[in-house]
Short mmCIF file of C-alpha atoms in Angstrom, two decimals:
data_model
loop_
_atom_site.label_atom_id
_atom_site.label_comp_id
_atom_site.label_asym_id
_atom_site.label_seq_id
_atom_site.Cartn_x
_atom_site.Cartn_y
_atom_site.Cartn_z
CA UNK A 243 0.00 0.00 0.00
CA UNK A 244 1.31 3.46 -0.90
CA UNK A 245 1.63 5.91 2.01
CA UNK A 246 1.60 9.71 1.46
CA UNK A 247 3.83 11.99 3.52
CA UNK A 248 4.82 15.66 3.54
CA UNK A 249 8.47 15.78 2.46
CA UNK A 250 8.94 19.56 2.63
CA UNK A 251 7.28 22.93 2.40
CA UNK A 252 8.35 26.18 0.73
CA UNK A 253 7.61 29.85 1.25
CA UNK A 254 7.78 33.03 -0.82
CA UNK A 255 7.37 36.31 1.07
CA UNK A 256 7.17 39.68 -0.75
CA UNK A 257 9.85 42.24 0.01
CA UNK A 258 7.45 44.97 1.17
CA UNK A 259 5.33 45.09 4.31
CA UNK A 260 2.65 47.53 5.49
CA UNK A 261 2.39 48.25 9.21
CA UNK A 262 -0.89 49.10 10.91
CA UNK A 263 0.40 52.62 11.53
CA UNK A 264 1.02 53.13 7.80
CA UNK A 265 -2.30 51.58 6.85
CA UNK A 266 -4.33 53.65 9.31
CA UNK A 267 -2.62 56.90 8.31
CA UNK A 268 -3.44 56.26 4.64
CA UNK A 269 -7.01 55.13 5.32
CA UNK A 270 -7.78 58.12 7.53
CA UNK A 271 -6.47 60.52 4.87
CA UNK A 272 -8.90 58.91 2.43
CA UNK A 273 -11.75 59.26 4.96
CA UNK A 274 -10.99 62.94 5.56
CA UNK A 275 -10.82 63.58 1.83
CA UNK A 276 -14.11 61.74 1.20
CA UNK A 277 -15.93 63.54 4.01
CA UNK A 278 -14.62 66.92 2.82
CA UNK A 279 -15.64 66.33 -0.80
CA UNK A 280 -19.10 65.12 0.26
CA UNK A 281 -19.69 67.61 3.08
CA UNK A 282 -22.94 69.00 1.66
CA UNK A 283 -24.58 65.62 1.05
CA UNK A 284 -23.41 64.41 4.45
CA UNK A 285 -24.92 67.50 6.09
CA UNK A 286 -28.16 66.93 4.18
CA UNK A 287 -28.28 63.36 5.51
CA UNK A 288 -28.10 61.81 2.04
CA UNK A 289 -25.00 59.79 2.88
CA UNK A 290 -23.25 58.85 6.12
CA UNK A 291 -19.78 60.22 6.87
CA UNK A 292 -16.97 57.67 6.82
CA UNK A 293 -15.33 56.82 10.13
CA UNK A 294 -11.62 56.73 10.94
CA UNK A 295 -9.82 53.45 11.53
CA UNK A 296 -7.24 52.96 14.28
CA UNK A 297 -4.38 50.65 15.17
CA UNK A 298 -6.16 49.71 18.38
CA UNK A 299 -9.34 48.75 16.49
CA UNK A 300 -7.42 46.60 13.99
CA UNK A 301 -5.38 44.72 16.57
CA UNK A 302 -8.35 44.11 18.86
CA UNK A 303 -10.54 42.91 15.98
CA UNK A 304 -7.99 40.65 14.32
CA UNK A 305 -4.60 40.38 16.02
CA UNK A 306 -2.95 41.59 12.81
CA UNK A 307 -0.06 44.07 13.12
CA UNK A 308 1.33 44.09 9.57
CA UNK A 309 1.03 42.35 6.22
CA UNK A 310 3.33 41.67 3.25
CA UNK A 311 2.22 42.95 -0.16
CA UNK A 312 3.53 42.89 -3.71
CA UNK A 313 2.65 46.54 -4.42
CA UNK A 314 2.88 48.80 -1.37
CA UNK A 315 2.92 52.43 -2.54
CA UNK A 316 -0.33 52.36 -4.59
CA UNK A 317 -2.20 50.68 -1.73
CA UNK A 318 -1.19 53.52 0.60
CA UNK A 319 -2.04 56.23 -1.92
CA UNK A 320 -5.53 57.60 -1.01
CA UNK A 321 -6.14 58.30 -4.70
CA UNK A 322 -5.55 54.65 -5.66
CA UNK A 323 -5.83 52.29 -2.64
CA UNK A 324 -5.27 49.20 -4.77
CA UNK A 325 -2.13 47.30 -5.84
CA UNK A 326 -0.75 48.16 -9.27
CA UNK A 327 0.52 45.06 -11.08
CA UNK A 328 0.86 45.81 -14.81
CA UNK A 329 -0.57 43.14 -17.06
CA UNK A 330 2.16 41.05 -18.62
CA UNK A 331 2.18 39.79 -22.21
CA UNK A 332 1.30 36.15 -22.72
CA UNK A 333 4.95 35.45 -23.53
CA UNK A 334 5.91 36.21 -19.89
CA UNK A 335 5.13 34.22 -16.78
CA UNK A 336 2.08 35.45 -14.87
CA UNK A 337 2.53 37.07 -11.46
CA UNK A 338 0.60 34.31 -9.69
CA UNK A 339 2.68 31.59 -11.36
CA UNK A 340 5.90 33.47 -10.64
CA UNK A 341 5.40 33.57 -6.87
CA UNK A 342 4.15 29.98 -6.95
CA UNK A 343 7.35 28.90 -8.71
CA UNK A 344 9.44 30.66 -6.04
CA UNK A 345 7.68 28.77 -3.24
CA UNK A 346 7.93 25.51 -5.17
CA UNK A 347 11.68 25.88 -5.68
CA UNK A 348 12.10 26.42 -1.95
CA UNK A 349 10.16 23.24 -1.14
CA UNK A 350 12.09 21.20 -3.73
CA UNK A 351 15.44 22.43 -2.41
CA UNK A 352 14.51 21.55 1.18
CA UNK A 353 13.57 18.01 0.09
CA UNK A 354 16.63 17.59 -2.15
CA UNK A 355 14.41 17.13 -5.17
CA UNK A 356 14.70 18.17 -8.79
CA UNK A 357 11.66 19.28 -10.83
CA UNK A 358 11.91 16.15 -12.96
CA UNK A 359 11.24 14.09 -9.80
CA UNK A 360 7.72 15.55 -9.52
CA UNK A 361 4.72 13.93 -11.21
CA UNK A 362 1.98 16.55 -10.71
CA UNK A 363 1.30 20.15 -9.73
CA UNK A 364 -1.87 21.35 -8.02
CA UNK A 365 -2.41 25.11 -7.73
CA UNK A 366 -4.80 25.46 -4.79
CA UNK A 367 -5.70 29.03 -3.86
CA UNK A 368 -8.54 31.51 -3.31
CA UNK A 369 -8.22 33.78 -6.32
CA UNK A 370 -6.84 32.59 -9.65
CA UNK A 371 -5.37 35.19 -11.98
CA UNK A 372 -7.28 33.80 -14.95
CA UNK A 373 -9.67 31.05 -15.92
CA UNK A 374 -7.36 29.22 -18.36
CA UNK A 375 -4.84 27.95 -19.18
CA UNK A 376 -4.45 26.64 -15.65
CA UNK A 377 -1.92 28.42 -13.45
CA UNK A 378 -0.79 24.96 -12.30
CA UNK A 379 0.13 24.02 -15.86
CA UNK A 380 2.03 27.29 -16.26
CA UNK A 381 3.96 26.56 -13.04
CA UNK A 382 4.57 23.02 -14.26
CA UNK A 383 6.01 24.38 -17.49
CA UNK A 384 8.16 27.01 -15.75
CA UNK A 385 9.70 24.35 -13.48
CA UNK A 386 10.15 21.79 -16.26
CA UNK A 387 7.89 19.18 -14.64
CA UNK A 388 6.32 16.41 -16.71
CA UNK A 389 3.02 14.73 -15.83
CA UNK A 390 -0.07 16.86 -15.17
CA UNK A 391 -1.40 19.86 -13.30
CA UNK A 392 -4.68 21.59 -12.52
CA UNK A 393 -6.15 24.44 -10.48
CA UNK A 394 -8.54 24.13 -7.57
CA UNK A 395 -10.29 26.70 -5.39
CA UNK A 396 -11.86 26.05 -2.00
CA UNK A 397 -11.10 29.57 -0.73
CA UNK A 398 -9.08 29.62 2.51
CA UNK A 399 -9.26 25.81 2.78
CA UNK A 400 -7.62 25.24 -0.59
CA UNK A 401 -4.30 24.02 0.84
CA UNK A 402 -5.77 21.27 3.01
CA UNK A 403 -8.13 20.20 0.23
CA UNK A 404 -5.08 20.13 -2.05
CA UNK A 405 -3.11 18.02 0.43
CA UNK A 406 -5.88 15.42 0.61
CA UNK A 407 -6.19 15.39 -3.19
CA UNK A 408 -2.43 14.87 -3.58
CA UNK A 409 -2.40 12.22 -0.86
CA UNK A 410 -5.23 10.37 -2.61
CA UNK A 411 -3.29 10.41 -5.90
CA UNK A 412 -0.37 8.78 -4.10
CA UNK A 413 -2.53 6.22 -2.26
CA UNK A 414 -4.08 5.25 -5.62
CA UNK A 415 -0.70 4.94 -7.33
CA UNK A 416 -1.37 7.74 -9.82
CA UNK A 417 1.67 9.76 -8.67
CA UNK A 418 4.65 9.42 -6.36
CA UNK A 419 5.51 13.09 -5.91
CA UNK A 420 3.01 15.99 -6.03
CA UNK A 421 3.51 19.72 -5.49
CA UNK A 422 0.58 21.57 -3.93
CA UNK A 423 1.13 25.29 -4.44
CA UNK A 424 -0.81 28.13 -2.78
CA UNK A 425 -0.06 31.51 -4.40
CA UNK A 426 -2.20 34.19 -2.77
CA UNK A 427 -2.27 37.81 -4.00
CA UNK A 428 -5.03 38.71 -1.55
CA UNK A 429 -4.31 42.44 -1.81
CA UNK A 430 -5.96 42.36 -5.24
CA UNK A 431 -9.40 41.26 -4.00
CA UNK A 432 -9.44 43.39 -0.83
CA UNK A 433 -11.43 46.61 -0.59
CA UNK A 434 -8.82 48.90 0.96
CA UNK A 435 -11.51 51.58 1.44
CA UNK A 436 -13.67 49.41 3.71
CA UNK A 437 -13.03 50.16 7.40
CA UNK A 438 -14.21 46.73 8.54
CA UNK A 439 -11.89 44.74 6.29
CA UNK A 440 -9.13 47.00 4.89
CA UNK A 441 -6.57 45.51 7.29
CA UNK A 442 -7.23 41.80 6.80
CA UNK A 443 -5.20 40.40 3.92
CA UNK A 444 -1.60 40.06 2.75
CA UNK A 445 0.26 38.46 -0.17
CA UNK A 446 2.40 35.31 -0.05
CA UNK A 447 2.93 31.90 -1.68
CA UNK A 448 3.50 28.51 -0.10
CA UNK A 449 4.22 25.05 -1.48
CA UNK A 450 3.83 21.56 -0.03
CA UNK A 451 5.64 18.54 -1.47
CA UNK A 452 3.55 15.38 -0.93
CA UNK A 453 5.35 12.12 -1.72
CA UNK A 454 5.17 8.37 -1.37
CA UNK A 455 6.91 7.43 1.88
CA UNK A 456 9.47 5.10 0.31
CA UNK A 457 11.10 7.96 -1.62
CA UNK A 458 10.71 10.70 1.00
CA UNK A 459 13.56 12.20 3.05
CA UNK A 460 14.11 10.62 6.47
CA UNK A 461 12.78 13.71 8.28
CA UNK A 462 9.31 13.86 6.82
CA UNK A 463 5.75 14.04 8.17
CA UNK A 464 3.51 10.99 7.98
CA UNK A 465 -0.07 11.88 6.96
CA UNK A 466 -2.18 9.90 9.43
CA UNK A 467 -5.49 11.17 8.12
CA UNK A 468 -7.35 14.02 6.46
CA UNK A 469 -10.89 15.34 6.85
CA UNK A 470 -12.79 17.81 4.66
CA UNK A 471 -16.09 19.60 5.20
CA UNK A 472 -18.17 22.14 3.28
CA UNK A 473 -21.37 23.91 4.23
CA UNK A 474 -22.89 26.61 2.02
CA UNK A 475 -22.88 30.16 3.38
CA UNK A 476 -23.02 33.66 1.89
CA UNK A 477 -21.30 35.20 4.91
CA UNK A 478 -17.95 35.31 3.10
CA UNK A 479 -18.30 36.06 -0.58
CA UNK A 480 -16.59 37.46 -3.67
CA UNK A 481 -18.77 37.82 -6.78
CA UNK A 482 -16.01 38.75 -9.21
CA UNK A 483 -16.08 36.70 -12.40
CA UNK A 484 -16.32 36.74 -16.18
CA UNK A 485 -20.11 37.14 -16.16
CA UNK A 486 -19.77 40.53 -14.45
CA UNK A 487 -19.26 42.13 -17.88
CA UNK A 488 -22.74 40.99 -18.91
CA UNK A 489 -24.31 43.40 -16.38
CA UNK A 490 -22.44 46.75 -16.71
CA UNK A 491 -24.61 48.39 -14.03
CA UNK A 492 -23.25 46.14 -11.26
CA UNK A 493 -19.84 45.02 -12.50
CA UNK A 494 -17.97 47.45 -10.22
CA UNK A 495 -20.20 46.99 -7.17
CA UNK A 496 -18.69 46.40 -3.73
CA UNK A 497 -19.45 42.67 -3.80
CA UNK A 498 -16.98 42.17 -6.66
CA UNK A 499 -14.30 42.36 -3.95
CA UNK A 500 -14.10 40.48 -0.64
CA UNK A 501 -17.14 40.98 1.58
CA UNK A 502 -18.08 39.24 4.81
CA UNK A 503 -20.43 39.26 7.78
CA UNK A 504 -17.63 38.97 10.32
CA UNK A 505 -19.67 38.35 13.46
CA UNK A 506 -21.74 35.63 11.80
CA UNK A 507 -18.60 33.98 10.45
CA UNK A 508 -17.01 33.97 13.91
CA UNK A 509 -20.11 32.52 15.56
CA UNK A 510 -20.72 29.80 12.97
CA UNK A 511 -17.22 28.71 11.92
CA UNK A 512 -15.64 28.25 15.36
CA UNK A 513 -17.91 25.37 16.48
CA UNK A 514 -17.88 23.80 13.00
CA UNK A 515 -14.08 23.65 12.90
CA UNK A 516 -13.66 22.54 16.51
CA UNK A 517 -16.12 19.70 15.92
CA UNK A 518 -14.30 18.65 12.74
CA UNK A 519 -10.96 18.47 14.58
CA UNK A 520 -12.38 16.61 17.58
CA UNK A 521 -14.16 14.08 15.37
CA UNK A 522 -10.96 13.35 13.46
CA UNK A 523 -9.03 12.87 16.69
CA UNK A 524 -11.69 10.42 17.86
CA UNK A 525 -11.61 8.58 14.53
CA UNK A 526 -7.83 8.18 14.81
CA UNK A 527 -8.01 7.33 18.55
CA UNK A 528 -5.78 10.28 19.39
CA UNK A 529 -6.32 12.09 22.69
CA UNK A 530 -6.28 15.90 22.41
CA UNK A 531 -3.54 15.97 25.06
CA UNK A 532 -1.33 14.02 22.64
CA UNK A 533 -1.35 16.87 20.11
CA UNK A 534 2.06 18.51 20.25
CA UNK A 535 1.11 21.43 18.01
CA UNK A 536 -1.78 22.86 15.98
CA UNK A 537 -1.12 24.94 12.87
CA UNK A 538 -4.44 26.71 12.44
CA UNK A 539 -5.68 28.93 9.64
CA UNK A 540 -4.36 32.46 10.17
CA UNK A 541 -7.49 34.59 9.82
CA UNK A 542 -8.34 35.89 13.27
CA UNK A 543 -6.54 35.52 16.58
CA UNK A 544 -9.78 35.30 18.54
CA UNK A 545 -11.13 32.46 16.40
CA UNK A 546 -7.91 30.48 16.82
CA UNK A 547 -7.93 30.93 20.59
CA UNK A 548 -11.49 29.60 20.86
CA UNK A 549 -10.96 26.68 18.46
CA UNK A 550 -7.77 25.58 20.20
CA UNK A 551 -9.41 25.85 23.62
CA UNK A 552 -12.38 23.74 22.52
CA UNK A 553 -10.04 21.05 21.18
CA UNK A 554 -7.42 21.04 23.93
CA UNK A 555 -9.67 21.87 26.86
CA UNK A 556 -7.51 24.81 27.89
CA UNK A 557 -6.14 28.08 26.51
CA UNK A 558 -3.43 27.12 24.04
CA UNK A 559 0.09 28.45 24.54
CA UNK A 560 1.99 30.02 21.62
CA UNK A 561 3.99 26.79 21.48
CA UNK A 562 0.84 24.68 21.14
CA UNK A 563 -0.80 26.96 18.56
CA UNK A 564 1.74 29.31 16.96
CA UNK A 565 0.64 32.37 15.03
CA UNK A 566 2.03 34.19 12.00
CA UNK A 567 -1.09 36.31 11.64
CA UNK A 568 0.51 39.28 13.38
CA UNK A 569 3.20 39.72 10.73
CA UNK A 570 1.63 38.14 7.62
CA UNK A 571 -2.03 39.05 8.06
CA UNK A 572 -4.64 36.71 6.62
CA UNK A 573 -3.04 35.00 3.63
CA UNK A 574 -6.03 32.78 2.86
CA UNK A 575 -5.06 29.22 1.93
CA UNK A 576 -1.38 29.82 2.70
CA UNK A 577 -1.85 30.84 6.35
CA UNK A 578 -1.79 27.46 8.08
CA UNK A 579 1.06 26.35 5.80
CA UNK A 580 3.17 29.38 6.76
CA UNK A 581 2.54 28.56 10.43
CA UNK A 582 3.64 24.96 9.77
CA UNK A 583 6.62 25.98 7.65
CA UNK A 584 8.00 28.38 10.27
CA UNK A 585 7.08 26.38 13.38
CA UNK A 586 7.73 22.68 12.82
CA UNK A 587 11.49 22.13 12.76
CA UNK A 588 11.75 21.88 16.55
CA UNK A 589 9.39 18.90 16.88
CA UNK A 590 10.81 15.43 17.57
CA UNK A 591 10.22 12.08 15.91
CA UNK A 592 6.85 10.73 16.97
CA UNK A 593 5.35 14.13 17.79
CA UNK A 594 1.80 14.69 16.54
CA UNK A 595 0.55 17.85 14.87
CA UNK A 596 -2.50 19.11 13.02
CA UNK A 597 -2.81 21.47 10.06
CA UNK A 598 -6.27 23.02 9.87
CA UNK A 599 -7.75 25.56 7.50
CA UNK A 600 -11.21 27.08 7.25
CA UNK A 601 -13.00 29.85 5.42
CA UNK A 602 -15.50 30.79 2.74
CA UNK A 603 -17.88 28.14 1.61
CA UNK A 604 -18.02 27.48 4.48
CA UNK A 605 -15.13 25.06 4.07
CA UNK A 606 -12.72 23.39 6.48
CA UNK A 607 -9.95 20.83 6.20
CA UNK A 608 -7.71 19.00 8.64
CA UNK A 609 -4.47 17.07 8.12
CA UNK A 610 -3.19 14.93 11.01
CA UNK A 611 0.60 14.49 10.97
CA UNK A 612 3.31 12.54 12.81
CA UNK A 613 6.97 13.57 12.66
CA UNK A 614 9.23 10.86 11.29
CA UNK A 615 12.99 10.40 11.37
#
């Protein structure tokens, strides 16, 4: 029987970062400008004045202190407040594929692999740059990998869904080495003029190399089990798509960027995810106290605290549930993989850990791991 393992992970981090101080200063300049230009209609009661943001509000609401982005200056310009990434000709690699390739090369180097050793590429992320050809196939071509590739989107849960898909390919004998790549340019789908969400997202790319155990490096992670769950909800939504052009009156409406009902998401997702984790632990006959570490989705510090407490039965320490949210922001599908990538080397052979992601859909995925070697 073929056994899938995680051989290595990779990470690409943009060079530029935006602090909360910088973000708030820019946002509040936009607010002042908007309120000044619309003073008469505001006074007449036709529209409501915009409210300032603050560092204290952002950190209390999310736990985020900064975020990496590919295009900093335009985001902070009150006249633009959007990244500027010039469209490239078809003869050049796309931006999404480029950062995915960088993360993939990092994972391959850590595993001592060459591109020709890989059989398949899955590009699993929240927002694909285009419909076709698949970004995964472009990454495959850029790396010189044979075999096959395809894109998949399960929003913030894309990485864990990708891991199970890759693991199933290996269990079935369809591949021996699969790259799951999560390139996330979240700054492009964020409304930087929305006080309730302008601070949430950052840009990054991660990669996970899933392989058959017999060819994996000695220090790998055994995949003991995976669980996936979806439940339809409109509380996190992005309506951007090719059909927008068929209705010119609404194609630039607010819902063509990220929108959410944050309080509803918090209330509904926390118990769903905690139950999913607990049920998998029970299925695998693993006591919560045996979990050495949890690498949870990096969306909201409060959500992670509650989920970890429900699973472990106590408030999790930073060692039990590490965070990268403070410096990376919410990076959608890549978040739990960044947490794993940066906080797994210190574990010993036999230690148990859990990767968990959750988000729009609703969707959630868990991957139970045991350190080998």
